[in-house]
Coordinates of C-alpha atoms and ligand atoms in Angstrom, one line a residue:
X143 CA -63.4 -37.8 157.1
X144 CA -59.8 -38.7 157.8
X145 CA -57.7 -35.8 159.8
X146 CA -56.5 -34.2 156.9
X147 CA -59.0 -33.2 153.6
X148 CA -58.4 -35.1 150.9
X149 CA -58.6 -33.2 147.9
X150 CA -59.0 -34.4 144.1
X151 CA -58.2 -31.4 141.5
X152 CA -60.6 -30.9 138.2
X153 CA -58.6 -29.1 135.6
X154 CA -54.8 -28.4 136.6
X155 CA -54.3 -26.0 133.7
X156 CA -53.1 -22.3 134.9
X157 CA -55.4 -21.4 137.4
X158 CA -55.9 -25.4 138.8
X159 CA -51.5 -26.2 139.0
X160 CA -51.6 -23.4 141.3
X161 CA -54.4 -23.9 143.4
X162 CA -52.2 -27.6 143.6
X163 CA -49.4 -26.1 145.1
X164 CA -51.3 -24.1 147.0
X165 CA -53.3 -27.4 148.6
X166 CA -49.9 -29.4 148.2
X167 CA -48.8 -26.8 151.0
X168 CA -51.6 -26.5 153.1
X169 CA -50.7 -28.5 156.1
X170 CA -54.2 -30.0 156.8
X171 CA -54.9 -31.4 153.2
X172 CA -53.5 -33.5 150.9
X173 CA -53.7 -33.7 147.2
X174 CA -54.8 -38.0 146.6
X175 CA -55.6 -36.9 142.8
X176 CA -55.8 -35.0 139.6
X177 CA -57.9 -34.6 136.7
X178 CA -56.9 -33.6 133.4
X179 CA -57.7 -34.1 129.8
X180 CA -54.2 -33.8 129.0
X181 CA -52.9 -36.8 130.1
X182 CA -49.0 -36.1 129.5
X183 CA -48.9 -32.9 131.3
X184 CA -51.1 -34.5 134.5
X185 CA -48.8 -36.7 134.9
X186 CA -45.5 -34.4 135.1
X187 CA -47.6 -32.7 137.7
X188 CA -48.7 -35.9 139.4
X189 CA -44.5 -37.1 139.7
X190 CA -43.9 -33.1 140.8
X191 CA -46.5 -32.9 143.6
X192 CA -46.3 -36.7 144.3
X193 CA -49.9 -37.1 143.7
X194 CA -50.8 -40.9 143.7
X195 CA -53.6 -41.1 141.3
X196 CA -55.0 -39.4 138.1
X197 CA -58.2 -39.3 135.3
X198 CA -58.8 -38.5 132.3
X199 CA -62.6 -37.5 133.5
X200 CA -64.4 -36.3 136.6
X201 CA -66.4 -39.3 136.0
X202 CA -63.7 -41.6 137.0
X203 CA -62.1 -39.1 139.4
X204 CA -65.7 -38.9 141.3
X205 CA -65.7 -42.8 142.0
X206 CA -62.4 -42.7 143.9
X207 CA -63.5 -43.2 147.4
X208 CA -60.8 -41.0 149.2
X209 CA -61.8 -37.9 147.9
X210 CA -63.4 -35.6 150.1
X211 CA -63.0 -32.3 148.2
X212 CA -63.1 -32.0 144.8
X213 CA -61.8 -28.9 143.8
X214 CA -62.7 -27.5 140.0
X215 CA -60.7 -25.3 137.8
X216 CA -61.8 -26.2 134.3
X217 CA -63.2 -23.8 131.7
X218 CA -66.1 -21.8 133.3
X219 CA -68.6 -23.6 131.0
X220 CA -67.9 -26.8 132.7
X221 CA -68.0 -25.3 136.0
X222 CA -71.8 -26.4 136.5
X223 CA -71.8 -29.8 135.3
X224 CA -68.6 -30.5 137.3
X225 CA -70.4 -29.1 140.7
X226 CA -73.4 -31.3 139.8
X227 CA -71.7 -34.4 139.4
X228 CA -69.5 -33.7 142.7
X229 CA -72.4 -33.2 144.7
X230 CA -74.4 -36.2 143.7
X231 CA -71.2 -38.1 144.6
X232 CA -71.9 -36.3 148.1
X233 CA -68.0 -34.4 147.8
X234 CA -67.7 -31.0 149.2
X235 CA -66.8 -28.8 146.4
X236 CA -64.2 -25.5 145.6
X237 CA -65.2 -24.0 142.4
X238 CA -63.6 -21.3 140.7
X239 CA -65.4 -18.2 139.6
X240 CA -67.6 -18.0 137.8
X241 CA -70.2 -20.6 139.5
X242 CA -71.8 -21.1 136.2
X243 CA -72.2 -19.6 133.3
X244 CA -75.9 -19.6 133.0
X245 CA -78.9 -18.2 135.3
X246 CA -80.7 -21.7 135.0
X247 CA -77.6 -23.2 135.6
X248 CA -76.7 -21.2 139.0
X249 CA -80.3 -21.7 140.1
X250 CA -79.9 -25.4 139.4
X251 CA -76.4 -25.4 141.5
X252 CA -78.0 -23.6 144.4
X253 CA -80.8 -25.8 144.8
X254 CA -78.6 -29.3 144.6
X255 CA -75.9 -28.2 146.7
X256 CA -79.2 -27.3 149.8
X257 CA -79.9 -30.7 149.2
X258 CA -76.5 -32.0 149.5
X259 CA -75.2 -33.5 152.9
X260 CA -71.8 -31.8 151.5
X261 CA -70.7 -28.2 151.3
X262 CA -69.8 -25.9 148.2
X263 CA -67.1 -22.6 148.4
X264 CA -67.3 -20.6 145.1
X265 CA -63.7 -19.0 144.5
X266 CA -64.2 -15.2 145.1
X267 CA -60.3 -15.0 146.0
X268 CA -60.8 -11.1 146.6
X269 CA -62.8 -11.9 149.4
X270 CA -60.0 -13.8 151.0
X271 CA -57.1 -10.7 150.6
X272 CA -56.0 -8.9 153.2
X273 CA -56.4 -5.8 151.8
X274 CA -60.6 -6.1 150.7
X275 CA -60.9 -8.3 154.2
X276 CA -59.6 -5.3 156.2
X277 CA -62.1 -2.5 154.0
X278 CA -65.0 -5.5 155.1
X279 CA -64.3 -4.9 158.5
X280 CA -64.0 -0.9 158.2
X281 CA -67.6 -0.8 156.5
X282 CA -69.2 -3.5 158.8
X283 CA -67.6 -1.5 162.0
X284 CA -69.6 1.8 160.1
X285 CA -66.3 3.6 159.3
X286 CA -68.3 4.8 155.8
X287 CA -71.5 5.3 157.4
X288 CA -74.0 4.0 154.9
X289 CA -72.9 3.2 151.4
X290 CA -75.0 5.5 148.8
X291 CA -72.4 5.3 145.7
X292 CA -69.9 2.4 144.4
X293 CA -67.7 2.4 141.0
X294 CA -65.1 0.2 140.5
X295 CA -63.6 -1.7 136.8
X296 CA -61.8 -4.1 135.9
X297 CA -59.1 -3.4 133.0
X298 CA -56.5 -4.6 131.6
X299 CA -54.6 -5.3 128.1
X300 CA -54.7 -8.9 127.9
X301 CA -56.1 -8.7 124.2
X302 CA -53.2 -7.2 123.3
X303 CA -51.0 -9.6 124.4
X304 CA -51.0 -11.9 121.2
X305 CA -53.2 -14.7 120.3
X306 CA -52.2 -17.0 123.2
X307 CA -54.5 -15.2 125.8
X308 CA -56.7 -15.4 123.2
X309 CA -56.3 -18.5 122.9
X310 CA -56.9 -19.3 127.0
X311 CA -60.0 -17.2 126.7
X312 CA -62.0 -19.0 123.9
X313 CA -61.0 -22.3 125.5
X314 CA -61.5 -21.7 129.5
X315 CA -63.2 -18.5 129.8
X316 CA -66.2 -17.0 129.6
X317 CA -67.6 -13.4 128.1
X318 CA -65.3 -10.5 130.1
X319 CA -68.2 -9.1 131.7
X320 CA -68.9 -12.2 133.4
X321 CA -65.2 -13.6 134.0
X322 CA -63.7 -11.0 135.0
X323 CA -66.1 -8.9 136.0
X324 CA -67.7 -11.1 138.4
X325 CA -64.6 -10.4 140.8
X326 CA -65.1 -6.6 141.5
X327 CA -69.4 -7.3 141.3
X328 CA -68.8 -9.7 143.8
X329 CA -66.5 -7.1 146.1
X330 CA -69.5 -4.2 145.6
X331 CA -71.8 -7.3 146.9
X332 CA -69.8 -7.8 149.6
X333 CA -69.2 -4.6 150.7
X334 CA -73.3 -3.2 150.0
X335 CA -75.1 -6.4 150.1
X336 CA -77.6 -7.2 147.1
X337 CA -78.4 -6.4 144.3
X338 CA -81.7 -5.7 142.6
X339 CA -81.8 -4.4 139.1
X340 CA -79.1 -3.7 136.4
X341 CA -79.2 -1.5 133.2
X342 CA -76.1 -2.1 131.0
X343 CA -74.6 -1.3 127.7
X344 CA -71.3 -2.0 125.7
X345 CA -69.8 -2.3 122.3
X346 CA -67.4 -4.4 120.3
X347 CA -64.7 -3.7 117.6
X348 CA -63.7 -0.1 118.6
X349 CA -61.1 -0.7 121.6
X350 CA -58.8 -3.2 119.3
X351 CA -59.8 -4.4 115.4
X352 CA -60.8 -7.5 115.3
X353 CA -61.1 -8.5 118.9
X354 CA -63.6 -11.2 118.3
X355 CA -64.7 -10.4 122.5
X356 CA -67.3 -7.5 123.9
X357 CA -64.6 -4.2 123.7
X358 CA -66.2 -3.2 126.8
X359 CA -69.2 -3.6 129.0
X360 CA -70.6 -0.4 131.3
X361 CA -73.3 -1.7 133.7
X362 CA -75.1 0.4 136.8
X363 CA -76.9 -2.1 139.7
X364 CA -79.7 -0.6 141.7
X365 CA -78.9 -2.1 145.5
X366 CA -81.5 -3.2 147.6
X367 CA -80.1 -0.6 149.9
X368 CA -80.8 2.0 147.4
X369 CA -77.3 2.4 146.9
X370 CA -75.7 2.4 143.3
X371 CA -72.9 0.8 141.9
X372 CA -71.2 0.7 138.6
X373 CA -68.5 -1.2 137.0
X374 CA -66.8 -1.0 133.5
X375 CA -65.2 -4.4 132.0
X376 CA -62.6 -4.2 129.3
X377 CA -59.9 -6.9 128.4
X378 CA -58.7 -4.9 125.5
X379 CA -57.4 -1.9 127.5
X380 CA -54.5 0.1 127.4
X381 CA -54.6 0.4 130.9
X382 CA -51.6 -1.8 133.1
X383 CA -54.3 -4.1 135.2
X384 CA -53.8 -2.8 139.3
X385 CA -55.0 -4.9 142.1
X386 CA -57.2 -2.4 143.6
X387 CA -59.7 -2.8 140.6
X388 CA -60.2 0.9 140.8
X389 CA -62.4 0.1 144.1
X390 CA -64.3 3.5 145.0
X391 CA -66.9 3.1 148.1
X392 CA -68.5 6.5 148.7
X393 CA -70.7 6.6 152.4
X394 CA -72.4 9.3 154.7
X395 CA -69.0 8.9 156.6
X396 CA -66.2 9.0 154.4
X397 CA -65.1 7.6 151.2
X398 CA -62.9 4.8 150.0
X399 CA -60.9 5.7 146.6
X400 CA -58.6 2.8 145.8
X401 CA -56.1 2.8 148.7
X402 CA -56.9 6.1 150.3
X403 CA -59.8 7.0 152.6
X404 CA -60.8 10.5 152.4
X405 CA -63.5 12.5 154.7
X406 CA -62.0 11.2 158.5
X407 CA -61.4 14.5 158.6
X408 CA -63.1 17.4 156.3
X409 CA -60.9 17.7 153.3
X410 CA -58.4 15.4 154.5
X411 CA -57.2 12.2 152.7
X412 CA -55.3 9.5 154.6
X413 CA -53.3 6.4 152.9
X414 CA -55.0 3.2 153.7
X415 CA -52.6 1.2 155.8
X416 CA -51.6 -1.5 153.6
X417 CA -51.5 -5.2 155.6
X418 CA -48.1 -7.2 155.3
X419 CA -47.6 -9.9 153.2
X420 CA -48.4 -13.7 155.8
X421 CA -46.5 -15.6 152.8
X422 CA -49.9 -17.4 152.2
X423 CA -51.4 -14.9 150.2
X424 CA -53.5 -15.2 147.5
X425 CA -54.8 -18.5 146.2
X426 CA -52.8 -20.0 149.4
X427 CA -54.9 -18.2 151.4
X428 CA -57.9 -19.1 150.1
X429 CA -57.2 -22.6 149.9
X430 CA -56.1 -22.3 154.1
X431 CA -59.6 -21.0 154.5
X432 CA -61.5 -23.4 153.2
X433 CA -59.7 -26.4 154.3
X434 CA -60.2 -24.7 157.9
X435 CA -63.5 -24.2 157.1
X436 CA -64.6 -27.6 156.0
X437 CA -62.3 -29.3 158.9
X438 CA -63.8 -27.4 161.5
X439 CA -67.3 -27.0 160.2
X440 CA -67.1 -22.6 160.3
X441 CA -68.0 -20.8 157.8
X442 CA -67.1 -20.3 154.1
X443 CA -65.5 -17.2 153.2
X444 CA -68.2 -17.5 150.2
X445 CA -70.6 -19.9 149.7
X446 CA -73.1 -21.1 147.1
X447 CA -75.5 -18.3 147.6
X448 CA -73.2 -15.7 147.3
X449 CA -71.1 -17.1 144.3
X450 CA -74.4 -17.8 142.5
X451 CA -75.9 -14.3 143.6
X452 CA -72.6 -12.1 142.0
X453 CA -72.8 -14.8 139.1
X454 CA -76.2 -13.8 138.1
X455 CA -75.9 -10.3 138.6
X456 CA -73.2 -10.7 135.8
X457 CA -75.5 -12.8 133.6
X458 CA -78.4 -10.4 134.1
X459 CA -76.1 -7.2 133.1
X460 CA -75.1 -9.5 130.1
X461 CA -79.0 -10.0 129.3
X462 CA -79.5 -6.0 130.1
X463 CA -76.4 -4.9 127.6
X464 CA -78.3 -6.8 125.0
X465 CA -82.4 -6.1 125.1
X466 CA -81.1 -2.4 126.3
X467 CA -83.7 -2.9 129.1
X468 CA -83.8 -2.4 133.1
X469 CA -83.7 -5.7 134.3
X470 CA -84.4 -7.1 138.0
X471 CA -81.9 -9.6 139.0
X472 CA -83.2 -12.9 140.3
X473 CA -81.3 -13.3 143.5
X474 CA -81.6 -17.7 144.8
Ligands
NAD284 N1 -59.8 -16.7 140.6 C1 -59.1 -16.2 139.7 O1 -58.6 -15.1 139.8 C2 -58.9 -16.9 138.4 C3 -57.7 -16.6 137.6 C4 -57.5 -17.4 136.4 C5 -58.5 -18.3 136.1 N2 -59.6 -18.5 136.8 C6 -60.6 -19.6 136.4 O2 -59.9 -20.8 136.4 C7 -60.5 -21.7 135.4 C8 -59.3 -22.2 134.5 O3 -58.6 -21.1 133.9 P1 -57.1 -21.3 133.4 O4 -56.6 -20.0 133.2 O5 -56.4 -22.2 134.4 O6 -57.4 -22.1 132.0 P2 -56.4 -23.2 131.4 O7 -56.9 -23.4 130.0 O8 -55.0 -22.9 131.6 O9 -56.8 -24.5 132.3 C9 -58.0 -25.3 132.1 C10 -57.6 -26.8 132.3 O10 -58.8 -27.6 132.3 C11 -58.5 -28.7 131.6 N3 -59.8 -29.3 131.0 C12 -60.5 -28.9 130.0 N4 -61.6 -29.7 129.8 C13 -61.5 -30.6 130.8 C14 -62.3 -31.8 131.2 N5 -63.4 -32.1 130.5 N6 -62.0 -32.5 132.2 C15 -60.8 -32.2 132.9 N7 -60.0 -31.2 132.6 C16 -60.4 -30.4 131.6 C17 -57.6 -28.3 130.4 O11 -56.9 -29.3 129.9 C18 -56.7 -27.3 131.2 O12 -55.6 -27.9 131.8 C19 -61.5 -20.8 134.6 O13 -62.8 -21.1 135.1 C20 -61.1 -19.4 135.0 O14 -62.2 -18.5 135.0 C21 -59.8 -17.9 138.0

């Protein structure tokens, strides 16, 4: 590998032209190509970024020989196929959340990229906040005692918005629960470790007429812990979306309710401190770490397991909303 990681970018739609910027900033990596179907607005962003070369497939992009990451942001449903054909063509690979949009297909993932002389980050951004890091390091240093309860959502009123989200959504994404919902499951993973079995239930065209998507989703995960944790998805909200994703972490210590910890002290609730801004924050951080990562052979801030793991426990709550059954979650 050359001093600086060379990146390739699958899919510079929304989410991909500013994970470009983000790379095209990163000191240690530069950007040697993109990957678009739409060819016209590729090339504005090759001339922007001064990216030398650009495809019209992943294919094509895969045989370019300077490539060591490839980094994918097209629709979740492509996510797997993508990651499959990177890591036969031995690249390391970024891919956005979700991994994959099928349990078969994030079992299949898991076991290729073992096999693989390369290495795979799943794009858990959360994980990479300053805020969610410095909660990590308060329940790993015990601050919570052990975790017996978690409830978090994730909201917001994109549905309402007009038919251009809509739009986005039937194009790139993938059902709400799994989308979006895979960020907070994956924070509630982090924070209390695995999960084991999920019971789940929603309903659809009562929140907004029409709204062709699930309304909402409720789901409860058993932990292997023996904790619990809950989560409620809804893209067709009233509710102003907040970056805390209504986070609640409730231990034999104290509890963690959105930016507050309550229970230092009996009865007394205390204002999380909140860290300041570096100027690299969100996807610019999470680009930073894994550049470091993969330059300097470390750890990822999430790997294949984990992505695959939160990804599935999505999938199965999906599965579970549907037979009305308990279901045990296959963890790879
Ligand atoms: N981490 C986060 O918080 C976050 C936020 C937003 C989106 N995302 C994820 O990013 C991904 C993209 O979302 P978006 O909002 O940018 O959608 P988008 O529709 O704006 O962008 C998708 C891009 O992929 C391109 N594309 C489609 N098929 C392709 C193909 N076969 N080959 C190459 N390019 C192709 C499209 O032309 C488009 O430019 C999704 O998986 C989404 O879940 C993650």
């Amino acid at each position: 590998m050359s001093t600086k990681l060379r990146v390739g970018i699958v899919g510079v739609g929304g989410n991909g032209g500013r994970f470009l910027d983000a790379y095209a900033t990163n000191p240690r990596a530069e950007v040697v190509a993109l990957c678009d179907i739409r060819e016209d607005h590729r090339q504005a962003l090759q001339d922007k970024y001064q990216v030398p070369y650009g495809y019209d497939s992943i294919e094509a992009l895969l045989r370019h020989d300077e490539v060591d990451l490839v980094s994918i942001h097209g629709p979740d449903g492509l996510h797997a196929p993508f990651t499959l054909a990177a890591l036969d063509a031995a690249k390391h690979v970024f891919v956005e959340k979700p991994m994959a949009t099928t349990v078969a297909d994030c079992l299949q993932v898991v076991e290729r990229a073992d096999r693989a002389p390369t290495r795979m980050a799943v794009g858990h951004v959360l994980r990479t906040r300053p805020f969610f890091r410095m909660v990590k390091e308060m329940v790993d240093a015990g601050e919570l005692g052990s975790l017996h309860a978690m409830r978090t959502h994730y909201l917001n009123d994109a549905m309402r918005r007009g038919p251009r989200f809509l739009d986005i959504a039937n194009r790139s994404y993938s059902p709400p629960m799994l989308t979006m919902g895979v960020h907070p499951v994956d924070l509630m993973r982090w924070y209390g470790g695995d999960v084991t079995h999920v019971q789940a239930m929603g309903n659809q065209g009562l929140a907004l007429p029409g709204n062709p998507i699930d309304d909402s989703v409720t789901a409860v995960y058993r932990f292997a812990s023996g904790a619990t944790g809950s989560i409620t998805v809804c893209w067709a909200s009233h509710y102003v979306f907040d970056s805390f994703y209504g986070l609640e972490l409730h231990g034999s210590g104290a509890s963690v309710v959105w930016d507050k910890i309550h229970g230092r002290e009996l009865h007394k609730v205390t204002p999380l401190p909140q860290p300041p801004a570096t100027g690299r924050d969100g996807y610019a951080a999470e680009v930073d770490s894994v550049v470091d990562s993969l330059l300097d052979d470390t750890p990822l801030f999430c790997d294949v397991r984990e992505g695959a793991r939160s990804a599935i426990a999505c999938l199965t709550a999906l599965e579970a909303a549907k037979t009305g059954e308990m279901l045990a979650v296959p963890n790879p």
